[in-house]
CSV table of C-alpha atoms in Angstrom, one decimal:
chain,number,residue,atom,x,y,z
A,1,MET,CA,24.7,6.8,13.5
A,2,GLN,CA,21.5,4.0,13.1
A,3,GLN,CA,21.7,3.2,17.0
A,4,ASN,CA,21.4,6.9,18.2
A,5,LYS,CA,18.2,7.7,15.7
A,6,PRO,CA,14.7,7.2,17.0
A,7,ILE,CA,12.9,4.4,16.5
A,8,VAL,CA,9.4,3.5,14.3
A,9,TRP,CA,7.7,0.5,14.6
A,10,PHE,CA,6.1,-0.2,11.7
A,11,ARG,CA,3.6,-2.9,11.8
A,12,ALA,CA,1.3,-4.0,9.2
A,13,ASP,CA,0.7,-7.3,7.3
A,14,GLY,CA,0.3,-8.7,3.4
A,15,ASN,CA,-0.9,-11.2,1.5
A,16,SER,CA,-3.0,-12.9,-1.2
A,17,SER,CA,-6.5,-12.5,1.1
A,18,ILE,CA,-5.7,-8.9,2.0
A,19,GLY,CA,-3.6,-7.3,-0.6
A,20,LEU,CA,-0.3,-5.3,-0.3
A,21,GLY,CA,-1.5,-1.6,0.7
A,22,HIS,CA,-0.9,-1.4,4.2
A,23,VAL,CA,2.4,-2.7,3.8
A,24,VAL,CA,3.4,-0.3,0.7
A,25,ARG,CA,1.7,2.7,2.0
A,26,SER,CA,3.6,2.0,5.3
A,27,LEU,CA,6.9,1.4,3.5
A,28,ALA,CA,6.2,5.0,1.6
A,29,LEU,CA,6.0,6.3,5.1
A,30,ALA,CA,8.7,4.7,6.2
A,31,GLU,CA,11.0,6.0,3.5
A,32,LEU,CA,10.3,9.4,4.3
A,33,LEU,CA,11.4,8.9,7.7
A,34,ALA,CA,14.7,6.6,7.0
A,35,GLU,CA,16.7,9.5,7.6
A,36,TYR,CA,15.9,11.2,11.1
A,37,PHE,CA,14.5,7.2,12.2
A,38,ASP,CA,15.6,3.8,12.7
A,39,CYS,CA,12.5,2.1,11.4
A,40,ARG,CA,11.8,-1.7,11.9
A,41,PHE,CA,9.0,-3.2,10.3
A,42,LEU,CA,6.8,-5.7,12.4
A,43,ILE,CA,5.0,-8.6,10.4
A,44,ARG,CA,3.6,-11.8,9.8
A,45,ASN,CA,4.6,-14.2,6.8
A,46,PRO,CA,5.4,-12.2,4.5
A,47,SER,CA,7.2,-13.8,1.3
A,48,GLU,CA,10.5,-13.5,-0.1
A,49,ASN,CA,9.6,-10.7,-2.3
A,50,LEU,CA,7.9,-8.9,0.6
A,51,LYS,CA,11.4,-9.1,2.3
A,52,VAL,CA,13.4,-8.2,0.1
A,53,GLN,CA,11.1,-4.3,-0.3
A,54,ILE,CA,11.4,-4.3,3.8
A,55,LEU,CA,14.9,-4.6,4.1
A,56,SER,CA,15.4,-2.0,1.2
A,57,VAL,CA,13.8,0.6,3.4
A,58,CYS,CA,13.9,-0.5,7.3
A,59,SER,CA,17.1,-1.6,9.3
A,60,THR,CA,15.1,-4.4,11.0
A,61,LEU,CA,12.4,-7.1,9.7
A,62,VAL,CA,10.8,-9.1,12.5
A,63,GLU,CA,8.6,-12.1,11.4
A,64,LEU,CA,5.6,-12.6,13.4
A,65,ASP,CA,4.4,-15.9,14.4
A,66,ASN,CA,1.2,-16.3,12.1
A,67,ASP,CA,-1.2,-18.8,14.4
A,68,ILE,CA,-1.4,-16.4,17.7
A,69,ASP,CA,-4.4,-13.7,18.5
A,70,ILE,CA,-4.2,-10.7,17.4
A,71,LEU,CA,-4.5,-8.9,21.0
A,72,GLN,CA,-2.2,-11.2,22.1
A,73,ASP,CA,0.1,-10.0,19.0
A,74,ALA,CA,-0.1,-6.6,20.4
A,75,GLN,CA,1.1,-7.6,24.4
A,76,ASN,CA,3.8,-9.6,22.8
A,77,LEU,CA,5.2,-6.7,21.1
A,78,THR,CA,4.5,-3.8,24.1
A,79,GLU,CA,6.3,-6.9,26.2
A,80,GLN,CA,9.2,-7.9,23.2
A,81,HIS,CA,10.0,-4.8,21.7
A,82,PHE,CA,8.5,-1.2,22.0
A,83,LYS,CA,9.4,1.0,24.6
A,84,ALA,CA,8.5,4.7,26.0
A,85,ASN,CA,8.9,7.4,23.5
A,86,ASP,CA,9.5,4.7,20.6
A,87,LEU,CA,6.8,5.7,18.0
A,88,VAL,CA,4.4,2.7,16.3
A,89,VAL,CA,3.0,3.2,12.9
A,90,LEU,CA,-0.4,0.8,12.8
A,91,ASP,CA,-2.1,-0.3,9.7
A,92,GLY,CA,-4.3,-2.7,9.1
A,93,TYR,CA,-8.3,-2.8,9.7
A,94,HIS,CA,-7.4,-5.3,12.6
A,95,PHE,CA,-5.5,-3.3,14.7
A,96,THR,CA,-8.6,-1.9,16.7
A,97,THR,CA,-9.4,0.1,19.6
A,98,HIS,CA,-8.3,-2.4,22.5
A,99,TYR,CA,-5.0,-3.5,20.4
A,100,GLN,CA,-4.5,-0.2,20.9
A,101,GLN,CA,-5.0,1.0,24.1
A,102,ILE,CA,-2.6,-2.1,24.6
A,103,VAL,CA,0.4,-0.8,22.3
A,104,LYS,CA,0.1,2.5,24.3
A,105,LYS,CA,0.3,1.2,27.8
A,106,ASN,CA,4.5,1.4,27.9
A,107,GLY,CA,4.2,4.7,27.0
A,108,SER,CA,4.9,4.6,23.5
A,109,LYS,CA,3.5,7.3,20.5
A,110,LEU,CA,0.9,5.9,18.1
A,111,VAL,CA,0.0,6.4,14.7
A,112,CYS,CA,-2.6,4.8,12.4
A,113,ILE,CA,-2.9,4.7,9.3
A,114,ASP,CA,-6.1,4.6,8.4
A,115,ASP,CA,-8.7,4.7,5.4
A,116,ILE,CA,-12.7,3.2,7.3
A,117,TYR,CA,-13.2,4.5,10.4
A,118,ALA,CA,-14.8,1.9,11.8
A,119,TYR,CA,-13.9,2.3,15.7
A,120,PRO,CA,-12.8,4.9,18.3
A,121,PHE,CA,-8.8,5.8,17.8
A,122,LEU,CA,-6.2,6.4,20.4
A,123,ALA,CA,-3.4,7.2,18.5
A,124,ASP,CA,-1.5,10.4,19.2
A,125,ALA,CA,-1.5,11.1,15.5
A,126,ILE,CA,-4.2,9.8,11.8
A,127,ILE,CA,-2.9,9.5,8.7
A,128,ASN,CA,-6.0,8.9,6.1
A,129,HIS,CA,-5.0,10.5,2.5
A,130,ALA,CA,-8.1,9.9,0.7
A,131,GLY,CA,-9.9,13.0,-0.6
A,132,GLY,CA,-13.6,14.2,1.5
A,133,ILE,CA,-12.6,12.8,5.1
A,134,TYR,CA,-12.3,15.4,7.5
A,135,PRO,CA,-11.6,15.1,11.7
A,136,SER,CA,-15.8,14.3,12.2
A,137,HIS,CA,-15.6,11.0,10.8
A,138,TYR,CA,-13.4,10.1,13.5
A,139,LYS,CA,-14.0,8.9,17.0
A,140,ALA,CA,-10.7,10.1,18.3
A,141,LEU,CA,-9.2,11.9,21.3
A,142,PRO,CA,-9.2,15.5,22.1
A,143,GLU,CA,-4.9,15.7,21.3
A,144,THR,CA,-4.9,13.5,18.1
A,145,LYS,CA,-3.2,14.7,15.0
A,146,PHE,CA,-5.3,14.6,11.8
A,147,TYR,CA,-3.6,14.7,8.3
A,148,LEU,CA,-6.0,14.1,5.6
A,149,GLY,CA,-6.3,14.4,2.3
A,150,LEU,CA,-4.7,13.8,-1.0
A,151,GLN,CA,-1.8,16.4,0.3
A,152,TYR,CA,-0.8,13.5,2.4
A,153,ALA,CA,-0.5,10.8,-0.1
A,154,LEU,CA,1.5,8.3,0.7
A,155,LEU,CA,3.6,7.5,-2.3
A,156,ARG,CA,7.0,6.0,-2.7
A,157,SER,CA,9.9,7.9,-3.7
A,158,PRO,CA,10.4,7.3,-7.4
A,159,PHE,CA,6.1,8.3,-8.1
A,160,ARG,CA,7.0,11.4,-5.4
A,161,ILE,CA,10.4,12.0,-8.6
A,162,ALA,CA,7.4,11.5,-11.1
A,163,ALA,CA,5.1,13.8,-10.0
A,164,ALA,CA,7.6,16.2,-9.8
A,165,THR,CA,8.5,16.1,-13.3
A,166,ARG,CA,5.4,14.7,-14.8
A,167,PRO,CA,4.9,17.9,-17.7
A,168,GLN,CA,7.7,15.7,-19.5
A,169,HIS,CA,5.9,12.9,-20.7
A,170,ARG,CA,3.2,12.1,-22.9
A,171,TYR,CA,0.9,9.4,-22.1
A,172,SER,CA,-0.9,7.1,-25.0
A,173,TRP,CA,-4.7,7.4,-25.1
A,174,GLN,CA,-4.0,3.8,-27.1
A,175,ASN,CA,-2.4,2.5,-24.1
A,176,MET,CA,-4.2,1.1,-21.5
A,177,PHE,CA,-2.8,0.2,-17.1
A,178,ILE,CA,-4.4,-2.1,-15.4
A,179,CYS,CA,-3.5,-2.8,-11.8
A,180,LEU,CA,-5.9,-4.4,-9.1
A,181,GLY,CA,-3.3,-4.2,-6.2
A,182,GLY,CA,-0.9,-7.2,-5.6
A,183,ALA,CA,-3.1,-9.8,-4.4
A,184,ASP,CA,-6.4,-9.1,-6.3
A,185,PRO,CA,-7.9,-12.1,-4.2
A,186,ASN,CA,-10.8,-12.8,-6.8
A,187,ASN,CA,-9.1,-12.0,-9.9
A,188,GLU,CA,-10.5,-8.7,-11.3
A,189,THR,CA,-7.6,-8.2,-13.4
A,190,LEU,CA,-9.0,-11.1,-15.6
A,191,LYS,CA,-12.6,-9.8,-15.8
A,192,VAL,CA,-11.5,-6.3,-16.9
A,193,LEU,CA,-9.5,-8.1,-19.3
A,194,GLU,CA,-12.1,-10.0,-20.6
A,195,ILE,CA,-14.5,-6.8,-20.8
A,196,VAL,CA,-12.7,-4.6,-22.8
A,197,THR,CA,-10.3,-6.6,-24.9
A,198,LYS,CA,-13.9,-7.4,-26.3
A,199,HIS,CA,-13.9,-4.7,-29.2
A,200,SER,CA,-10.1,-4.5,-29.2
A,201,LEU,CA,-10.3,-0.8,-29.2
A,202,LEU,CA,-6.8,0.3,-27.8
A,203,ASP,CA,-3.2,-1.0,-29.5
A,204,THR,CA,-2.0,-2.5,-25.7
A,205,TYR,CA,-3.0,-3.2,-22.2
A,206,PHE,CA,0.2,-2.9,-19.9
A,207,VAL,CA,-1.1,-5.6,-17.0
A,208,VAL,CA,0.8,-5.4,-13.4
A,209,VAL,CA,0.2,-8.3,-10.8
A,210,GLY,CA,1.8,-8.5,-7.5
A,211,SER,CA,4.1,-11.5,-5.6
A,212,ALA,CA,0.9,-11.8,-4.2
A,213,TYR,CA,-1.2,-12.8,-7.2
A,214,LEU,CA,-2.5,-16.8,-6.9
A,215,HIS,CA,-4.2,-17.1,-10.4
A,216,LEU,CA,-1.3,-16.4,-12.8
A,217,GLU,CA,-2.0,-19.4,-14.6
A,218,ALA,CA,-5.4,-18.5,-15.9
A,219,LEU,CA,-4.5,-15.2,-16.4
A,220,MET,CA,-1.6,-16.4,-18.7
A,221,ALA,CA,-4.1,-18.8,-19.8
A,222,PHE,CA,-5.9,-16.1,-21.9
A,223,ILE,CA,-3.6,-13.7,-22.5
A,224,GLN,CA,-2.2,-16.6,-24.9
A,225,ASP,CA,-5.5,-16.6,-26.3
A,226,SER,CA,-6.5,-13.2,-26.8
A,227,SER,CA,-5.9,-11.5,-30.6
A,228,SER,CA,-5.1,-7.9,-28.6
A,229,ARG,CA,-1.8,-7.2,-27.6
A,230,ILE,CA,-1.3,-7.4,-24.0
A,231,ILE,CA,1.9,-7.0,-22.1
A,232,LEU,CA,1.7,-9.2,-18.1
A,233,ARG,CA,4.4,-7.8,-16.5
A,234,GLN,CA,4.8,-9.2,-12.6
A,235,ARG,CA,6.4,-8.4,-8.8
A,236,LEU,CA,7.4,-5.0,-10.2
A,237,ASP,CA,9.3,-2.2,-7.9
A,238,ALA,CA,8.3,1.2,-7.4
A,239,ALA,CA,10.7,3.0,-10.1
A,240,GLU,CA,9.2,-0.2,-12.5
A,241,MET,CA,5.6,0.9,-11.9
A,242,VAL,CA,6.6,4.3,-12.9
A,243,VAL,CA,7.2,3.1,-16.6
A,244,GLN,CA,4.2,1.6,-17.1
A,245,MET,CA,2.2,3.8,-16.0
A,246,GLN,CA,4.0,6.5,-17.9
A,247,GLN,CA,3.0,5.2,-21.7
A,248,CYS,CA,-1.0,4.7,-20.6
A,249,ALA,CA,-3.1,7.6,-20.2
A,250,ILE,CA,-6.2,5.3,-19.6
A,251,ALA,CA,-6.1,3.1,-16.3
A,252,VAL,CA,-8.0,0.8,-14.3
A,253,CYS,CA,-7.0,0.6,-10.7
A,254,SER,CA,-7.9,-1.1,-7.1
A,255,PRO,CA,-9.5,2.2,-5.3
A,256,SER,CA,-6.2,1.9,-3.2
A,257,THR,CA,-2.5,3.0,-3.0
A,258,VAL,CA,-2.5,2.0,-6.7
A,259,ALA,CA,-4.4,4.5,-7.8
A,260,PHE,CA,-2.8,7.6,-6.0
A,261,GLU,CA,0.2,6.4,-7.6
A,262,TYR,CA,-1.0,6.7,-11.1
A,263,LEU,CA,-2.5,10.0,-11.0
A,264,SER,CA,0.8,11.2,-9.3
A,265,VAL,CA,2.8,10.1,-12.2
A,266,GLY,CA,-0.3,11.8,-14.3
A,267,GLY,CA,-2.1,9.5,-15.7
A,268,THR,CA,-5.1,11.4,-16.6
A,269,ALA,CA,-8.3,8.8,-17.6
A,270,LEU,CA,-8.6,6.7,-14.2
A,271,HIS,CA,-11.5,4.0,-13.5
A,272,THR,CA,-11.6,2.5,-10.0
A,273,LEU,CA,-12.6,-1.0,-9.5
A,274,ASN,CA,-14.2,-2.2,-6.1
A,275,SER,CA,-13.4,-6.2,-5.7
A,276,GLY,CA,-16.7,-7.8,-6.7
């Protein structure tokens, strides 16, 4: 029964400014744990679409005050939710050393999902699924366990299934997949489209934007005026993303979870694009 399972608290945020990657990869881990743990999610100001995604995996969604100081956030959660022997998973660049210290003070076990190793970590375990990363990149506790590299890629279930069956699919070199994350605050999607459609060398451009994307009007205006065949998809779930990716042997993606997802389904040529 659910109430007999150990509790895992996931703490991550996602919006039009910081994107949705922290939430997406946290949910990927929650999927893997949900059979054995009661997964609960803590987040500031989630969109309605994001709430649906979270509750499709986790038993509980707690919406947090968007205006309080981040360290007060940690204090509140430690007092109101985290208990000794609970597992807490943090994914976000604002969960610094001091935040972690507060979280651990009542005996909770701590896991940090990270990709920047920008400050000392107090975590019991660190997950970084980027390649070329070693424990020596981190300032951490002697007992910290590290789960580093692509073998620990945090992929949602449809991508894990697609990765196991990908030799069965044929990908068209005349189709390009474009996804610059769930938010793309600088509208790199439009900039990429302007470049790749300039000479119209491909048949079809599959463009995916997320629920936090704020430039839809400008993007749709460009698509309407373009002579290229551009298919725009919005707010896709993981299974729908797999279908789109499997039609394209070429992709332009943000250097984030979406790039790992594209490669997992068998994509061939990937170009990652940093914002700006």
